[in-house]
Every structure is written in structure tokens, then in C-alpha cells.
PDB file of C-alpha atoms in Angstrom:
ATOM      1  CA  MET Z   1      -1.689 -15.521   6.716  1.00 44.00           C
ATOM      2  CA  THR Z   2      -4.570 -18.212   7.566  1.00 43.00           C
ATOM      3  CA  SER Z   3      -6.494 -19.428   4.739  1.00 54.00           C
ATOM      4  CA  THR Z   4      -5.222 -19.948   0.613  1.00 72.00           C
ATOM      5  CA  GLY Z   5      -5.676 -16.917  -1.194  1.00 90.00           C
ATOM      6  CA  PHE Z   6      -6.929 -13.928  -1.529  1.00 95.00           C
ATOM      7  CA  VAL Z   7      -8.741 -11.133  -3.967  1.00 96.00           C
ATOM      8  CA  VAL Z   8      -6.002  -7.662  -5.756  1.00 97.00           C
ATOM      9  CA  ARG Z   9      -7.378  -5.176  -5.428  1.00 98.00           C
ATOM     10  CA  GLY Z  10      -4.223  -2.761  -4.294  1.00 97.00           C
ATOM     11  CA  HIS Z  11      -1.005  -3.219  -5.669  1.00 97.00           C
ATOM     12  CA  GLY Z  12       2.525  -0.936  -4.916  1.00 95.00           C
ATOM     13  CA  MET Z  13       6.041  -1.659  -7.193  1.00 95.00           C
ATOM     14  CA  GLY Z  14       9.197  -0.230  -7.242  1.00 92.00           C
ATOM     15  CA  PHE Z  15      12.891   0.765  -5.604  1.00 86.00           C
ATOM     16  CA  GLU Z  16      11.920   1.802  -1.890  1.00 75.00           C
ATOM     17  CA  ASP Z  17      15.388   3.567  -1.346  1.00 66.00           C
ATOM     18  CA  GLU Z  18      17.635   6.333  -3.794  1.00 71.00           C
ATOM     19  CA  GLU Z  19      19.936   3.637  -4.052  1.00 73.00           C
ATOM     20  CA  GLN Z  20      18.036   1.339  -5.666  1.00 72.00           C
ATOM     21  CA  THR Z  21      18.736  -1.602  -4.275  1.00 73.00           C
ATOM     22  CA  MET Z  22      15.790  -2.865  -2.869  1.00 83.00           C
ATOM     23  CA  PHE Z  23      12.842  -3.690  -5.050  1.00 91.00           C
ATOM     24  CA  THR Z  24       9.204  -4.887  -3.896  1.00 95.00           C
ATOM     25  CA  VAL Z  25       6.390  -6.470  -5.471  1.00 97.00           C
ATOM     26  CA  GLY Z  26       3.254  -5.730  -3.240  1.00 97.00           C
ATOM     27  CA  VAL Z  27      -0.152  -6.482  -3.886  1.00 98.00           C
ATOM     28  CA  ALA Z  28      -3.116  -6.101  -1.210  1.00 97.00           C
ATOM     29  CA  GLU Z  29      -6.434  -7.101  -0.762  1.00 96.00           C
ATOM     30  CA  LEU Z  30      -7.605  -3.289  -0.630  1.00 97.00           C
ATOM     31  CA  PRO Z  31      -7.168  -0.706  -3.500  1.00 96.00           C
ATOM     32  CA  ASP Z  32      -5.838   1.733  -0.758  1.00 95.00           C
ATOM     33  CA  GLY Z  33      -3.352  -1.440   0.565  1.00 94.00           C
ATOM     34  CA  GLY Z  34      -4.788  -2.778   3.850  1.00 95.00           C
ATOM     35  CA  GLY Z  35      -7.054  -5.742   4.069  1.00 95.00           C
ATOM     36  CA  ARG Z  36      -4.062  -8.574   3.771  1.00 95.00           C
ATOM     37  CA  GLN Z  37      -0.666  -8.174   1.777  1.00 96.00           C
ATOM     38  CA  LEU Z  38       2.141  -9.498  -0.118  1.00 97.00           C
ATOM     39  CA  LEU Z  39       4.982  -8.550  -0.204  1.00 97.00           C
ATOM     40  CA  VAL Z  40       7.630  -9.708  -2.434  1.00 96.00           C
ATOM     41  CA  THR Z  41      11.044  -7.686  -1.868  1.00 93.00           C
ATOM     42  CA  ALA Z  42      14.857  -8.492  -3.267  1.00 90.00           C
ATOM     43  CA  SER Z  43      17.913  -6.561  -1.554  1.00 80.00           C
ATOM     44  CA  GLU Z  44      21.085  -5.853  -2.837  1.00 74.00           C
ATOM     45  CA  ASP Z  45      21.786  -5.725   1.261  1.00 61.00           C
ATOM     46  CA  ASP Z  46      20.398  -9.276   1.315  1.00 51.00           C
ATOM     47  CA  LEU Z  47      23.285 -10.603  -0.565  1.00 51.00           C
ATOM     48  CA  GLU Z  48      25.606 -10.429   2.422  1.00 58.00           C
ATOM     49  CA  ASP Z  49      23.755 -12.837   4.326  1.00 53.00           C
ATOM     50  CA  ALA Z  50      24.611 -16.112   3.173  1.00 54.00           C
ATOM     51  CA  ASP Z  51      25.173 -17.551   6.421  1.00 56.00           C
ATOM     52  CA  LEU Z  52      21.791 -17.367   7.019  1.00 57.00           C
ATOM     53  CA  ASP Z  53      20.051 -17.768   4.464  1.00 59.00           C
ATOM     54  CA  MET Z  54      18.722 -13.910   3.220  1.00 59.00           C
ATOM     55  CA  ASP Z  55      20.982 -14.158   0.434  1.00 69.00           C
ATOM     56  CA  SER Z  56      17.284 -14.117  -2.326  1.00 82.00           C
ATOM     57  CA  TYR Z  57      14.181 -12.830  -2.084  1.00 91.00           C
ATOM     58  CA  CYS Z  58      11.920 -12.214   0.701  1.00 93.00           C
ATOM     59  CA  VAL Z  59       8.701 -12.474   0.726  1.00 95.00           C
ATOM     60  CA  VAL Z  60       6.270 -10.388   3.394  1.00 96.00           C
ATOM     61  CA  ASP Z  61       2.794 -11.425   4.800  1.00 95.00           C
ATOM     62  CA  ASP Z  62      -0.084  -8.071   6.886  1.00 94.00           C
ATOM     63  CA  GLU Z  63       1.235 -10.416  10.230  1.00 94.00           C
ATOM     64  CA  HIS Z  64       5.110  -9.330   9.180  1.00 95.00           C
ATOM     65  CA  ARG Z  65       5.618 -12.667   9.096  1.00 96.00           C
ATOM     66  CA  CYS Z  66       8.765 -13.881   6.965  1.00 94.00           C
ATOM     67  CA  SER Z  67      10.563 -16.295   4.137  1.00 94.00           C
ATOM     68  CA  TYR Z  68      13.426 -15.972   2.718  1.00 91.00           C
ATOM     69  CA  GLY Z  69      13.962 -17.783  -0.803  1.00 91.00           C
ATOM     70  CA  GLY Z  70      10.348 -20.094  -0.159  1.00 92.00           C
ATOM     71  CA  VAL Z  71       8.795 -20.102  -3.808  1.00 96.00           C
ATOM     72  CA  ARG Z  72       8.579 -23.702  -5.045  1.00 97.00           C
ATOM     73  CA  ARG Z  73       6.819 -22.489  -8.061  1.00 98.00           C
ATOM     74  CA  ALA Z  74       5.482 -19.273  -9.012  1.00 97.00           C
ATOM     75  CA  GLU Z  75       2.603 -19.006 -12.433  1.00 97.00           C
ATOM     76  CA  LEU Z  76       0.653 -15.878 -13.313  1.00 98.00           C
ATOM     77  CA  THR Z  77      -2.038 -16.750 -15.946  1.00 96.00           C
ATOM     78  CA  GLY Z  78      -5.665 -15.733 -16.155  1.00 95.00           C
ATOM     79  CA  GLY Z  79      -5.327 -12.692 -13.378  1.00 95.00           C
ATOM     80  CA  VAL Z  80      -4.108 -15.165 -11.201  1.00 97.00           C
ATOM     81  CA  LEU Z  81      -0.992 -16.051  -9.608  1.00 97.00           C
ATOM     82  CA  VAL Z  82      -0.230 -19.329  -7.426  1.00 97.00           C
ATOM     83  CA  LEU Z  83       2.870 -19.530  -5.508  1.00 97.00           C
ATOM     84  CA  GLU Z  84       3.527 -22.957  -4.381  1.00 97.00           C
ATOM     85  CA  PHE Z  85       5.755 -22.954  -1.269  1.00 97.00           C
ATOM     86  CA  THR Z  86       7.888 -25.083   0.001  1.00 96.00           C
ATOM     87  CA  GLU Z  87       7.622 -26.772   3.948  1.00 96.00           C
ATOM     88  CA  LYS Z  88       9.873 -24.034   5.089  1.00 95.00           C
ATOM     89  CA  ALA Z  89       7.760 -21.474   4.424  1.00 95.00           C
ATOM     90  CA  VAL Z  90       5.184 -22.692   5.022  1.00 96.00           C
ATOM     91  CA  ALA Z  91       5.947 -22.939   8.142  1.00 96.00           C
ATOM     92  CA  GLU Z  92       7.669 -19.268   8.354  1.00 95.00           C
ATOM     93  CA  LEU Z  93       4.285 -17.552   6.716  1.00 95.00           C
ATOM     94  CA  GLU Z  94       2.227 -19.641   8.978  1.00 94.00           C
ATOM     95  CA  LEU Z  95      -0.700 -21.420   5.898  1.00 94.00           C
ATOM     96  CA  THR Z  96      -2.923 -24.277   6.307  1.00 93.00           C
ATOM     97  CA  GLU Z  97      -1.508 -24.896   2.684  1.00 94.00           C
ATOM     98  CA  PRO Z  98       1.605 -25.044   0.506  1.00 96.00           C
ATOM     99  CA  VAL Z  99      -0.254 -23.154  -2.367  1.00 96.00           C
ATOM    100  CA  LEU Z 100      -1.497 -20.083  -2.304  1.00 96.00           C
ATOM    101  CA  ALA Z 101      -3.522 -18.206  -5.211  1.00 96.00           C
ATOM    102  CA  LEU Z 102      -4.560 -15.027  -6.071  1.00 97.00           C
ATOM    103  CA  LYS Z 103      -6.641 -12.887  -8.141  1.00 97.00           C
ATOM    104  CA  ILE Z 104      -5.767 -10.125  -9.561  1.00 97.00           C
ATOM    105  CA  ASP Z 105      -8.710  -7.989  -9.410  1.00 97.00           C
ATOM    106  CA  LEU Z 106      -6.545  -5.059 -11.744  1.00 97.00           C
ATOM    107  CA  GLU Z 107      -6.153  -3.538 -15.114  1.00 96.00           C
ATOM    108  CA  PRO Z 108      -4.582  -5.950 -17.759  1.00 96.00           C
ATOM    109  CA  ASP Z 109      -2.168  -3.219 -18.286  1.00 96.00           C
ATOM    110  CA  VAL Z 110      -1.333  -3.206 -14.777  1.00 96.00           C
ATOM    111  CA  VAL Z 111      -0.808  -7.621 -14.261  1.00 97.00           C
ATOM    112  CA  ALA Z 112       1.372  -7.048 -16.664  1.00 96.00           C
ATOM    113  CA  GLU Z 113       3.566  -4.967 -14.824  1.00 96.00           C
ATOM    114  CA  LEU Z 114       3.297  -6.991 -11.837  1.00 97.00           C
ATOM    115  CA  ALA Z 115       4.387  -9.604 -14.205  1.00 97.00           C
ATOM    116  CA  GLY Z 116       7.462  -8.031 -14.888  1.00 97.00           C
ATOM    117  CA  GLY Z 117       7.936  -7.206 -11.111  1.00 97.00           C
ATOM    118  CA  TYR Z 118       7.609 -10.923 -10.105  1.00 97.00           C
ATOM    119  CA  ARG Z 119       9.770 -11.774 -12.563  1.00 96.00           C
ATOM    120  CA  ARG Z 120      12.678  -9.454 -11.463  1.00 94.00           C
ATOM    121  CA  VAL Z 121      12.413 -10.787  -7.017  1.00 95.00           C
ATOM    122  CA  PHE Z 122      11.646 -14.366  -8.286  1.00 95.00           C
ATOM    123  CA  THR Z 123      14.867 -14.321  -9.819  1.00 92.00           C
ATOM    124  CA  PHE Z 124      17.035 -12.743  -7.360  1.00 87.00           C
ATOM    125  CA  GLY Z 125      19.587 -14.085  -5.681  1.00 80.00           C
ATOM    126  CA  ARG Z 126      21.341 -17.540  -4.695  1.00 78.00           C
ATOM    127  CA  GLU Z 127      19.789 -19.840  -7.487  1.00 86.00           C
ATOM    128  CA  SER Z 128      19.196 -22.812  -5.343  1.00 85.00           C
ATOM    129  CA  PHE Z 129      16.081 -20.125  -3.797  1.00 86.00           C
ATOM    130  CA  ARG Z 130      14.213 -19.334  -7.329  1.00 92.00           C
ATOM    131  CA  PRO Z 131      11.298 -20.430  -8.383  1.00 96.00           C
ATOM    132  CA  GLU Z 132       9.796 -22.563 -11.431  1.00 97.00           C
ATOM    133  CA  LEU Z 133       8.008 -20.012 -12.745  1.00 98.00           C
ATOM    134  CA  ALA Z 134       5.294 -20.082 -15.503  1.00 98.00           C
ATOM    135  CA  GLY Z 135       2.378 -18.599 -17.292  1.00 97.00           C
ATOM    136  CA  ASP Z 136       3.180 -15.168 -17.642  1.00 96.00           C
ATOM    137  CA  LEU Z 137       6.339 -14.927 -15.680  1.00 97.00           C
ATOM    138  CA  ALA Z 138       8.255 -17.991 -17.795  1.00 93.00           C
TER     139      ALA Z 138
END
């Protein structure tokens, strides 16, 4: 992800498996899920990988770059999701800046649902990796 954000016009959220052990919140630039994307996943399977620092949520971009527990602060206010990443996550996700702002151009009820999903994934796993939550995420 080489720039500081994009406008969100597509989304998806829910469990990715029958056992309901992996929950993902995904947003995309295009309504059909195309363009730039950002996924945040919480998976119970990752809890077994504490020795690899993978026992937390995982942030994945459209280029399949990945960072575990790399969000320092997350805020959703006025339909804008702002994520502040750790230095390690900035490097792993190849960001140009530590702050990513996503303007969510979706209906208010969808934005509220996304807020609930983000609260769910960001409070998963190792407590030391949990970001400070602000705005509609608090």
C-alpha cells in the first residue's frame, strides 16, 4: 500500500470458516471488492503461534502483505477510519506513512456494522498488540 489511504466503496465482514474460528473485516476501493483492499482478520488458529508473534489480529493489504498486531491506534469518526501503525507494520505493509485514512463511502448502518467488526478483531489475541480504540470504535 504505497499511499496514505483510499475511499471505501466495498466491504465484507464475517466468519470465513464453518467452525467460526476466523473472523474478517474487509474493505475495498470498489463496490465489487476490487481495487485497493484492507483486511483485518482474527483467527483462533493463530493463538497457537505466540512464539512467532502471530497470536493477534492480522492486517493484510491487496498485495498480500501482512502484519500481525501492528495497529497502534484505530479511530472511526464521521465515516473515516484512521489507523496508526507501528514501525514494524509500516515496513511489513510497505506504507509510506504510519497513518492510513480510509474514507468510508457507505450507508451509515454499514459503517456502524463495520465499527462493530473492527472492535471485534482489534480486541482479539494478545493484549499488548491491541490498539487504542477511539471514536465509534471505543
